[in-house]
Amino acid sequence: MDTQKLETQLRERTRQVSDESPGPRSTVATEGSEGTEGTEGTEGTEGTDTSMDAATGERRGEVAHTTPHAIDVILRSAHAAAVLLAATSPKTRAIWLNTIGACLTINREELVHIAGEETGLGADRLRSELAKAVTSLRFYADVALEGSYLGASSETLAQDSTLARWNIPIGPVAVFGASNFPFGFGMIGHDVASALGAGCPVVAKAHPAHPRLSVRLGELVGEALVEAGAPDGAYSWVVGFDAGLRLIDAPEVQAVAFTGSQAGGMAIRRRAEARGIPVYAEMGTVNPVFVTPAAARDHAEEIAAGFAASFTLGVGQFCTKPGLLFTPAGSGILHAVRRELALLPTAPMLTTAIAAGYRSGIDQLAAAARTTSESTPGETPTVAPRVFSVLLDDLQPGSRLLEECFGPVALVCEYDTVDRALDAISRLQPALAASVFTGEATDADGDAAVRRLLPRVGRVALNAWPTGVATSWSQQHGGPWPATSRPEATSVGAGALGRFVRPVALQNAPSDLLPPALQPGNPWQVPRRIDGLLMPVPLP
């Protein structure tokens, strides 16, 4: 894929349409409707999401909710497109994803500017996130091209009977994006890219914390797909809380992907249960860190500095933020963490509502830890980082200490024996990720901690912080409930496409009825298993 040539073509197309009125996707997404976002975001006038400057609280405009009629049109279009997308080759879908990436790159500064106003995350952070989103689009294009997600297999049974098995796209997918990653998990990102890569139409819901950015991203993705020749209905978007509910209820939608709070994810899951469709909700809990006695002895200052930097990164608004650190009593790590925090300034969270939730959580954690809260007062997005000292015996099922507080806060638990600390790990809620810090040489305590953590988290990082997730073939970004709603799934990495396909089998079929992945000559050039043997992919 010549991305430089693609970007040049898209720049020319962008100049041609820059003075045109918005196309059908934009019109659909900004028509008014009843209902408001409620506590999910900032309410404007009836039937709108209000764009707010994260740093100043200034109103930057309003985005109208999508009408029920417009949603019905979108869903019919997505349903019609599902058959067309399922029949496309992985190479075609890869072109779509690379075209989207090129379009985002061309419009990078405009997108970063809007995102900066609505999120307050800063231009450097946003440019980095957007660049990673483009890289992820290209990665999922490569995963689609490679084709192992298809699980293609055929064999000859007794009496010349044949059986073929492969994965097919499930159909339209509704994606609910995150407030804290407007490019990585928003109108375009891991969920959208992996669904499109798997051959599923996507209907994305704009996030009320950054509605103007959501609308602009939706417009650009739609324009890129038109430019790449994708069928109408391959990608659409809606605005508004009620619009989101209609997506969950719509018979056309076959799965929901969500990134956000546990309350939001569980509400979507409960609503979708009536229809029996899968909900892939990445919700997050308290991610634990275990420091062995040997690691504390050799690297106490380094671990303290790394912990403070990790749980305050992005004002603590990462689902992989380390939230509870176990360290040997007398190690000095707690004191060193407090010293690090004293050097950090206050910083704005994504929205005033999120900051209010953080302050409330700080007060609750303070009560559970039997200390004073000292939370930053006021009704602004700006907050201060905090750390609380807790006891092993305080870590009991049902305690507020074991629930996530979204923001720059963490707990430190000093333990007397490794065995008691490992027992406490067993009482924690399952989480997305964990870290274990060990000594220089063989560390049996570290090995024991890893074995205790693996059944309870999706990923364990050794001598590294869990914050941040690499988009790769071996990545697992998920975890047991309540960290996610589907413990077998990942929302990042090559395995993410597996959420949006399902297996089918065909018996005694002639070759022309088989999918290209199993036809003679292997026209899609994908891995497949023939009569039980994994066959090499032929060279192009």
Coordinates of C-alpha atoms in Angstrom, one line a residue:
M1 CA 0.0 0.0 0.0
D2 CA 1.6 3.3 -1.2
T3 CA 0.3 5.5 1.7
Q4 CA 2.2 8.6 0.4
K5 CA 0.4 8.4 -2.9
L6 CA -2.9 7.8 -1.1
E7 CA -2.4 10.9 1.1
T8 CA -1.6 13.0 -2.0
Q9 CA -4.8 11.9 -3.7
L10 CA -6.8 12.6 -0.5
R11 CA -5.4 16.0 -0.1
E12 CA -6.6 16.9 -3.6
R13 CA -10.0 15.5 -2.8
T14 CA -10.1 17.4 0.5
R15 CA -9.4 20.7 -1.4
Q16 CA -12.2 19.9 -3.8
V17 CA -14.8 19.4 -1.1
S18 CA -13.6 21.9 1.5
D19 CA -16.2 24.5 0.5
E20 CA -19.0 22.0 -0.1
S21 CA -21.9 21.5 2.3
P22 CA -21.8 18.4 4.5
G23 CA -22.8 15.1 2.8
P24 CA -25.6 12.8 3.8
R25 CA -23.6 11.3 6.8
S26 CA -23.2 14.7 8.3
T27 CA -26.8 15.7 7.8
V28 CA -28.0 12.4 9.3
A29 CA -25.8 12.8 12.3
T30 CA -26.8 16.3 13.2
E31 CA -30.5 16.3 12.9
G32 CA -32.3 17.0 16.1
S33 CA -34.1 14.5 18.3
E34 CA -35.6 14.2 21.8
G35 CA -33.6 13.3 24.8
T36 CA -30.4 14.4 26.4
E37 CA -27.2 12.7 27.5
G38 CA -28.0 13.0 31.1
T39 CA -25.0 12.2 33.4
E40 CA -23.0 10.8 30.5
G41 CA -21.9 14.2 29.3
T42 CA -22.8 17.8 29.1
E43 CA -26.4 18.7 28.4
G44 CA -27.1 21.6 26.1
T45 CA -30.5 22.6 24.9
E46 CA -33.1 19.8 24.5
G47 CA -31.8 17.3 22.0
T48 CA -28.2 18.5 21.8
D49 CA -24.7 17.8 23.2
T50 CA -22.8 20.9 24.2
S51 CA -19.1 21.2 23.3
M52 CA -17.2 22.6 26.3
D53 CA -13.6 23.9 26.5
A54 CA -12.0 21.5 29.0
A55 CA -9.7 24.1 30.4
T56 CA -12.0 27.2 30.7
G57 CA -15.5 25.8 30.7
E58 CA -16.4 28.0 27.8
R59 CA -19.2 26.7 25.4
R60 CA -17.8 25.9 22.0
G61 CA -21.1 25.0 20.3
E62 CA -23.8 22.4 20.2
V63 CA -24.3 19.2 18.2
A64 CA -27.9 18.1 17.6
H65 CA -29.0 14.6 18.4
T66 CA -29.9 12.2 15.7
T67 CA -33.6 11.8 15.1
P68 CA -35.3 8.3 15.3
H69 CA -36.1 8.5 11.6
A70 CA -32.5 9.2 10.7
I71 CA -31.3 6.3 12.9
D72 CA -33.7 4.0 11.1
V73 CA -32.3 5.1 7.8
I74 CA -28.7 4.5 9.1
L75 CA -29.6 1.0 10.3
R76 CA -31.3 0.0 7.1
S77 CA -28.2 1.1 5.2
A78 CA -25.9 -0.7 7.5
H79 CA -28.0 -3.9 7.2
A80 CA -27.9 -3.7 3.4
A81 CA -24.1 -3.1 3.5
A82 CA -23.4 -6.1 5.6
V83 CA -23.8 -8.6 2.7
L84 CA -21.6 -6.5 0.5
L85 CA -18.9 -6.1 3.2
A86 CA -18.9 -9.8 3.9
A87 CA -18.2 -10.6 0.3
T88 CA -15.2 -8.2 0.0
S89 CA -11.7 -9.5 0.1
P90 CA -9.3 -8.8 3.0
K91 CA -7.2 -6.7 0.5
T92 CA -10.2 -4.5 -0.2
R93 CA -10.9 -3.9 3.5
A94 CA -7.2 -3.2 4.0
I95 CA -7.4 -0.4 1.4
W96 CA -10.3 1.1 3.3
L97 CA -8.5 1.2 6.5
N98 CA -5.3 2.6 5.0
T99 CA -7.4 5.3 3.3
I100 CA -9.0 6.3 6.6
G101 CA -5.5 6.5 8.1
A102 CA -4.2 8.7 5.3
C103 CA -7.3 11.0 5.6
L104 CA -6.7 11.4 9.4
T105 CA -3.1 12.2 8.8
I106 CA -3.9 14.9 6.3
N107 CA -6.4 16.5 8.7
R108 CA -4.2 16.0 11.8
E109 CA -3.8 19.6 12.9
E110 CA -7.5 20.4 12.6
L111 CA -8.4 17.3 14.6
V112 CA -5.8 18.0 17.3
H113 CA -7.1 21.5 17.6
I114 CA -10.7 20.5 18.2
A115 CA -9.6 17.7 20.5
G116 CA -7.4 20.0 22.5
E117 CA -10.4 22.4 23.1
E118 CA -12.8 19.6 24.1
T119 CA -10.4 17.3 26.2
G120 CA -7.6 19.5 27.5
L121 CA -5.2 16.6 26.9
G122 CA -2.6 18.8 25.2
A123 CA -1.4 19.0 21.6
D124 CA 1.6 16.7 22.1
R125 CA -0.4 13.9 23.8
L126 CA -3.2 14.2 21.1
R127 CA -0.8 14.2 18.2
S128 CA 0.8 11.1 19.6
E129 CA -2.5 9.4 20.1
L130 CA -3.7 10.3 16.6
A131 CA -0.4 8.9 15.1
K132 CA -0.9 5.7 17.1
A133 CA -4.5 5.5 15.8
V134 CA -3.3 5.7 12.2
T135 CA -0.6 3.0 13.0
S136 CA -3.4 0.8 14.4
L137 CA -5.5 1.2 11.3
R138 CA -2.6 0.0 9.2
F139 CA -2.0 -2.8 11.7
Y140 CA -5.6 -4.1 11.4
A141 CA -5.3 -3.8 7.6
D142 CA -2.4 -6.1 7.8
V143 CA -4.3 -8.5 10.1
A144 CA -7.1 -8.6 7.7
L145 CA -4.7 -9.3 4.8
E146 CA -2.9 -12.1 6.7
G147 CA -6.3 -13.9 7.1
S148 CA -5.7 -16.3 10.0
Y149 CA -8.7 -14.8 11.8
L150 CA -10.8 -16.5 9.2
G151 CA -10.0 -19.9 10.8
A152 CA -10.3 -21.6 7.4
S153 CA -10.3 -25.4 7.5
S154 CA -11.5 -28.3 5.3
E155 CA -11.3 -32.0 5.3
T156 CA -12.5 -35.2 3.7
L157 CA -14.5 -37.5 5.9
A158 CA -15.5 -41.1 5.6
Q159 CA -17.2 -42.1 2.3
D160 CA -15.9 -39.1 0.4
S161 CA -18.0 -36.7 2.5
T162 CA -16.4 -33.2 3.0
L163 CA -16.6 -30.6 5.6
A164 CA -15.5 -27.0 5.5
R165 CA -15.4 -24.5 8.4
W166 CA -14.5 -20.8 8.4
N167 CA -15.5 -17.5 10.1
I168 CA -18.0 -15.1 8.7
P169 CA -18.7 -11.4 9.7
I170 CA -21.5 -11.1 12.2
G171 CA -23.1 -8.0 10.6
P172 CA -23.5 -4.4 11.8
V173 CA -21.6 -3.4 15.0
A174 CA -22.5 -0.5 17.3
V175 CA -19.4 1.2 18.8
F176 CA -19.6 3.4 21.9
G177 CA -16.3 5.3 22.2
A178 CA -14.4 6.4 25.3
S179 CA -14.0 9.9 26.7
N180 CA -10.3 9.5 27.6
F181 CA -9.0 8.3 24.2
P182 CA -10.9 10.3 21.6
F183 CA -8.8 8.9 18.7
G184 CA -7.8 5.5 20.0
F185 CA -11.3 4.4 21.2
G186 CA -13.7 6.9 19.7
M187 CA -15.3 7.4 16.3
I188 CA -12.3 5.6 14.8
G189 CA -9.9 3.4 16.7
H190 CA -9.5 -0.2 17.8
D191 CA -13.1 -1.2 17.9
V192 CA -14.1 0.5 14.6
A193 CA -10.9 -0.6 12.8
S194 CA -11.2 -4.3 13.9
A195 CA -14.9 -4.5 13.0
L196 CA -14.3 -3.0 9.5
G197 CA -11.3 -5.2 9.1
A198 CA -13.4 -8.3 9.9
G199 CA -16.0 -7.2 7.3
C200 CA -18.7 -5.6 9.5
P201 CA -20.5 -2.3 9.0
V202 CA -20.0 0.1 11.9
V203 CA -22.4 2.6 13.5
A204 CA -20.4 4.7 15.9
K205 CA -22.0 6.8 18.7
A206 CA -20.5 10.3 19.3
H207 CA -19.2 10.8 22.9
P208 CA -20.8 13.8 24.6
A209 CA -17.5 14.8 26.2
H210 CA -16.2 15.7 22.7
P211 CA -19.1 16.0 20.4
R212 CA -17.5 18.4 17.8
L213 CA -14.5 16.2 17.5
S214 CA -16.8 13.1 17.1
V215 CA -18.8 14.7 14.3
R216 CA -15.6 15.8 12.5
L217 CA -14.1 12.4 12.8
G218 CA -17.3 10.8 11.5
E219 CA -17.3 13.1 8.5
L220 CA -13.7 12.3 7.6
V221 CA -14.0 8.6 8.0
G222 CA -17.2 8.7 5.9
E223 CA -15.4 10.7 3.2
A224 CA -12.4 8.4 3.2
L225 CA -14.5 5.3 2.7
V226 CA -16.4 6.9 -0.2
E227 CA -13.1 7.8 -1.7
A228 CA -11.9 4.2 -1.3
G229 CA -15.1 2.8 -2.9
A230 CA -16.7 1.3 0.2
P231 CA -20.4 0.7 -0.1
D232 CA -22.9 3.2 1.5
G233 CA -23.6 2.1 5.0
A234 CA -20.2 0.7 5.7
Y235 CA -19.7 3.4 8.4
S236 CA -22.2 5.8 9.9
W237 CA -22.6 7.6 13.2
V238 CA -25.2 9.0 15.5
V239 CA -25.4 11.6 18.3
G240 CA -27.3 11.4 21.6
F241 CA -28.1 9.2 24.6
D242 CA -31.4 8.1 23.1
A243 CA -29.7 7.4 19.8
G244 CA -27.3 5.0 21.7
L245 CA -30.3 3.2 23.2
R246 CA -31.9 2.7 19.8
L247 CA -28.7 1.2 18.5
I248 CA -28.6 -1.4 21.3
D249 CA -32.3 -2.2 20.7
A250 CA -32.1 -2.3 16.9
P251 CA -32.5 -5.8 15.4
E252 CA -29.9 -4.8 12.7
V253 CA -27.1 -4.5 15.2
Q254 CA -25.4 -7.8 16.0
A255 CA -22.8 -6.7 18.6
V256 CA -21.9 -3.8 20.7
A257 CA -18.4 -2.6 21.6
F258 CA -18.0 -0.2 24.5
T259 CA -15.1 1.4 26.4
G260 CA -15.9 3.3 29.5
S261 CA -17.1 3.0 33.1
Q262 CA -18.3 -0.1 34.8
A263 CA -21.7 1.4 35.3
G264 CA -22.1 2.3 31.7
G265 CA -20.8 -1.0 30.4
M266 CA -23.1 -3.0 32.7
A267 CA -26.1 -0.9 31.7
I268 CA -25.5 -1.6 28.0
R269 CA -25.0 -5.3 28.8
R270 CA -28.3 -5.5 30.7
R271 CA -30.2 -3.8 27.9
A272 CA -28.7 -6.0 25.2
E273 CA -29.5 -9.2 27.1
A274 CA -33.1 -9.0 25.9
R275 CA -31.8 -9.5 22.4
G276 CA -29.0 -11.9 23.3
I277 CA -26.3 -10.1 21.3
P278 CA -22.8 -9.9 22.6
V279 CA -21.5 -6.8 24.3
Y280 CA -17.8 -6.4 24.4
A281 CA -17.4 -3.9 27.2
E282 CA -14.0 -2.9 28.4
M283 CA -14.7 -1.3 31.8
G284 CA -11.6 -1.5 34.0
T285 CA -11.1 -2.0 37.7
V286 CA -8.2 -1.5 40.1
N287 CA -5.0 -2.7 38.4
P288 CA -2.6 -4.2 41.1
V289 CA 1.2 -3.9 41.3
F290 CA 3.3 -6.3 43.4
V291 CA 6.8 -5.4 44.6
T292 CA 8.8 -8.3 45.9
P293 CA 11.2 -7.8 48.9
A294 CA 14.2 -8.1 46.6
A295 CA 12.8 -5.5 44.2
A296 CA 12.1 -3.1 47.1
R297 CA 15.6 -3.5 48.4
D298 CA 17.3 -2.9 45.1
H299 CA 15.0 -0.4 43.4
A300 CA 12.8 1.4 45.9
E301 CA 13.3 5.0 44.6
E302 CA 13.0 4.0 41.0
I303 CA 9.8 2.0 41.7
A304 CA 8.3 4.9 43.6
A305 CA 9.0 7.4 40.9
G306 CA 7.7 5.1 38.2
F307 CA 4.5 4.4 40.2
A308 CA 3.7 8.1 40.7
A309 CA 4.4 8.9 37.0
S310 CA 2.3 5.9 35.9
F311 CA -0.9 6.5 37.9
T312 CA -0.9 10.2 37.2
L313 CA -0.2 9.9 33.5
G314 CA -3.0 11.6 31.5
V315 CA -4.4 12.8 34.9
G316 CA -5.0 9.2 35.8
Q317 CA -7.5 8.7 33.0
F318 CA -6.2 5.5 31.7
C319 CA -8.0 2.1 32.1
T320 CA -4.5 0.5 32.6
K321 CA -3.6 2.9 35.4
P322 CA -1.9 1.1 38.3
G323 CA -4.3 1.6 41.2
L324 CA -3.0 -0.5 44.1
L325 CA 0.7 -1.1 45.0
F326 CA 1.8 -3.9 47.4
T327 CA 5.2 -3.2 48.9
P328 CA 7.1 -4.6 51.9
A329 CA 6.7 -2.7 55.1
G330 CA 9.7 -0.5 55.8
S331 CA 10.7 -0.2 52.2
G332 CA 10.2 3.6 52.2
I333 CA 8.3 3.4 48.9
L334 CA 5.1 5.0 50.3
H335 CA 7.1 8.0 51.6
A336 CA 8.9 8.3 48.3
V337 CA 5.6 8.3 46.3
R338 CA 4.2 11.1 48.5
R339 CA 7.4 13.1 47.8
E340 CA 7.0 12.6 44.1
L341 CA 3.4 13.7 44.2
A342 CA 4.3 16.9 46.1
L343 CA 6.2 18.0 43.0
L344 CA 3.3 17.5 40.6
P345 CA 0.9 20.4 39.7
T346 CA -2.9 20.2 39.6
A347 CA -4.3 19.4 36.2
P348 CA -7.6 19.5 34.4
M349 CA -9.6 16.2 33.8
L350 CA -11.6 15.7 30.7
T351 CA -14.8 17.3 32.0
T352 CA -16.1 19.0 35.0
A353 CA -18.5 16.0 35.6
I354 CA -15.5 13.6 35.6
A355 CA -13.6 15.8 38.0
A356 CA -16.6 15.9 40.3
G357 CA -16.8 12.1 40.2
Y358 CA -13.1 12.0 41.1
R359 CA -13.6 14.3 44.1
S360 CA -16.5 12.2 45.3
G361 CA -14.4 9.0 44.9
I362 CA -11.5 10.6 46.9
D363 CA -13.9 11.3 49.8
Q364 CA -15.1 7.7 49.7
L365 CA -11.6 6.3 49.6
A366 CA -10.6 8.5 52.4
A367 CA -13.5 7.2 54.5
A368 CA -12.6 3.6 53.7
A369 CA -8.9 4.2 54.4
R370 CA -9.8 6.0 57.7
T371 CA -8.0 9.2 56.8
T372 CA -8.9 12.8 55.7
S373 CA -9.7 13.4 52.0
E374 CA -8.0 16.8 51.3
S375 CA -9.6 16.7 47.9
T376 CA -9.3 19.7 45.6
P377 CA -12.4 21.9 46.2
G378 CA -14.4 23.6 43.5
E379 CA -16.5 22.8 40.4
T380 CA -13.7 23.1 37.9
P381 CA -12.0 20.2 35.9
T382 CA -8.7 20.8 37.8
V383 CA -7.7 18.2 40.4
A384 CA -4.7 17.2 42.5
P385 CA -3.2 13.7 42.6
R386 CA -3.6 11.6 45.8
V387 CA -2.2 8.5 47.4
F388 CA -3.7 6.6 50.3
S389 CA -2.1 4.1 52.7
V390 CA -4.3 1.0 53.3
L391 CA -3.9 -2.1 55.4
L392 CA -4.0 -5.7 54.1
D393 CA -7.0 -6.4 56.3
D394 CA -8.9 -3.5 54.7
L395 CA -8.8 -5.2 51.3
Q396 CA -12.0 -7.2 51.7
P397 CA -14.7 -8.0 49.1
G398 CA -17.2 -5.2 48.9
S399 CA -14.8 -2.5 50.2
R400 CA -14.8 0.8 48.3
L401 CA -11.0 0.4 48.2
L402 CA -11.3 -2.4 45.6
E403 CA -13.4 -0.2 43.2
E404 CA -11.9 2.0 40.6
C405 CA -11.7 5.7 41.1
F406 CA -11.2 7.3 37.7
G407 CA -8.4 9.9 38.1
P408 CA -4.9 10.4 39.5
V409 CA -5.3 8.5 42.8
A410 CA -3.8 5.2 43.9
L411 CA -3.4 3.1 47.1
V412 CA -0.3 1.7 48.7
C413 CA -0.5 -1.3 50.9
E414 CA 2.5 -2.3 53.0
Y415 CA 2.7 -6.0 53.8
D416 CA 4.5 -7.9 56.4
T417 CA 4.8 -11.3 54.7
V418 CA 4.6 -12.3 51.0
D419 CA 2.0 -15.0 51.7
R420 CA -0.4 -12.5 53.3
A421 CA 0.0 -10.1 50.4
L422 CA -0.7 -12.9 47.9
D423 CA -3.8 -13.9 49.8
A424 CA -5.0 -10.3 49.5
I425 CA -4.5 -10.4 45.8
S426 CA -7.0 -13.2 45.7
R427 CA -9.6 -10.9 47.2
L428 CA -9.2 -8.2 44.6
Q429 CA -11.6 -7.7 41.7
P430 CA -10.3 -9.1 38.5
A431 CA -8.5 -6.4 36.4
L432 CA -7.3 -5.6 32.9
A433 CA -3.6 -5.6 33.8
A434 CA -1.0 -6.0 36.6
S435 CA 2.7 -5.5 37.2
V436 CA 5.2 -7.5 39.2
F437 CA 8.6 -6.0 40.1
T438 CA 11.3 -8.5 41.0
G439 CA 14.9 -8.6 42.1
E440 CA 17.9 -8.8 39.8
A441 CA 18.3 -12.6 39.9
T442 CA 15.8 -15.4 40.2
D443 CA 13.0 -14.2 42.5
A444 CA 10.7 -16.9 43.8
D445 CA 8.4 -14.3 45.3
G446 CA 7.9 -12.7 41.9
D447 CA 7.2 -16.1 40.3
A448 CA 4.5 -16.7 43.0
A449 CA 2.9 -13.3 42.4
V450 CA 2.7 -13.9 38.6
R451 CA 1.1 -17.3 39.1
R452 CA -1.4 -15.7 41.5
L453 CA -2.2 -12.8 39.2
L454 CA -2.6 -14.6 35.8
P455 CA -6.0 -16.1 36.6
R456 CA -7.3 -12.7 37.7
V457 CA -6.0 -10.3 35.0
G458 CA -5.6 -10.1 31.2
R459 CA -2.0 -9.1 31.1
V460 CA 0.9 -9.2 33.6
A461 CA 3.9 -6.9 33.0
L462 CA 7.2 -7.9 34.6
N463 CA 9.4 -5.0 35.8
A464 CA 7.3 -2.6 33.7
W465 CA 4.2 -0.5 34.3
P466 CA 0.9 -1.6 32.8
T467 CA 0.0 1.9 31.6
G468 CA -0.5 1.9 27.8
V469 CA -1.2 -1.0 25.4
A470 CA 0.8 -2.0 22.3
T471 CA -1.1 -2.8 19.2
S472 CA 0.4 -6.1 18.2
W473 CA -0.2 -9.8 17.3
S474 CA 0.3 -11.0 20.9
Q475 CA -1.6 -8.3 22.8
Q476 CA -4.4 -9.1 25.3
H477 CA -6.4 -6.2 26.4
G478 CA -9.2 -7.6 28.4
G479 CA -9.8 -9.5 31.6
P480 CA -12.3 -11.5 33.7
W481 CA -15.6 -9.8 34.7
P482 CA -16.0 -7.0 35.9
A483 CA -12.9 -5.7 34.1
T484 CA -14.6 -6.7 30.9
S485 CA -17.9 -8.3 30.0
R486 CA -16.3 -11.0 27.8
P487 CA -13.1 -12.5 29.3
E488 CA -12.3 -14.4 26.2
A489 CA -12.0 -11.3 24.0
T490 CA -9.4 -8.5 23.5
S491 CA -10.2 -5.0 22.3
V492 CA -6.6 -4.4 21.2
G493 CA -4.4 -6.5 19.0
A494 CA -4.8 -9.0 16.2
G495 CA -7.3 -11.0 18.3
A496 CA -9.7 -8.1 18.3
L497 CA -11.1 -9.1 14.9
G498 CA -12.3 -12.4 16.5
R499 CA -15.1 -10.5 18.3
F500 CA -16.9 -9.7 15.1
V501 CA -16.9 -13.0 13.3
R502 CA -18.6 -16.4 14.0
P503 CA -17.8 -19.9 12.7
V504 CA -20.0 -21.7 10.1
A505 CA -19.6 -25.1 8.5
L506 CA -20.6 -26.4 5.1
Q507 CA -20.8 -30.1 4.3
N508 CA -20.4 -31.8 0.9
A509 CA -20.2 -28.5 -0.9
P510 CA -18.8 -28.1 -4.5
S511 CA -15.7 -25.9 -4.7
D512 CA -17.5 -23.0 -6.3
L513 CA -19.8 -22.8 -3.2
L514 CA -16.8 -22.5 -0.8
P515 CA -15.5 -19.1 0.3
P516 CA -12.3 -17.9 -1.5
A517 CA -10.3 -18.8 1.7
L518 CA -11.0 -22.5 0.9
Q519 CA -11.2 -22.6 -2.8
P520 CA -8.6 -24.3 -4.9
G521 CA -5.6 -22.1 -5.5
N522 CA -6.3 -20.1 -2.3
P523 CA -7.1 -16.8 -4.1
W524 CA -7.0 -14.8 -0.9
Q525 CA -3.6 -16.2 0.1
V526 CA -4.6 -16.9 3.7
P527 CA -3.5 -19.6 6.2
R528 CA -5.8 -22.6 6.2
R529 CA -5.9 -26.2 7.4
I530 CA -6.5 -29.0 4.9
D531 CA -7.2 -32.5 6.2
G532 CA -5.8 -31.5 9.5
L533 CA -2.5 -30.0 8.2
L534 CA -1.7 -26.3 8.4
M535 CA -0.8 -25.4 4.8
P536 CA 1.9 -22.8 4.0
V537 CA 0.6 -19.7 2.3
P538 CA 1.7 -19.7 -1.4
L539 CA 4.1 -16.9 -2.4
P540 CA 2.5 -14.1 -4.4

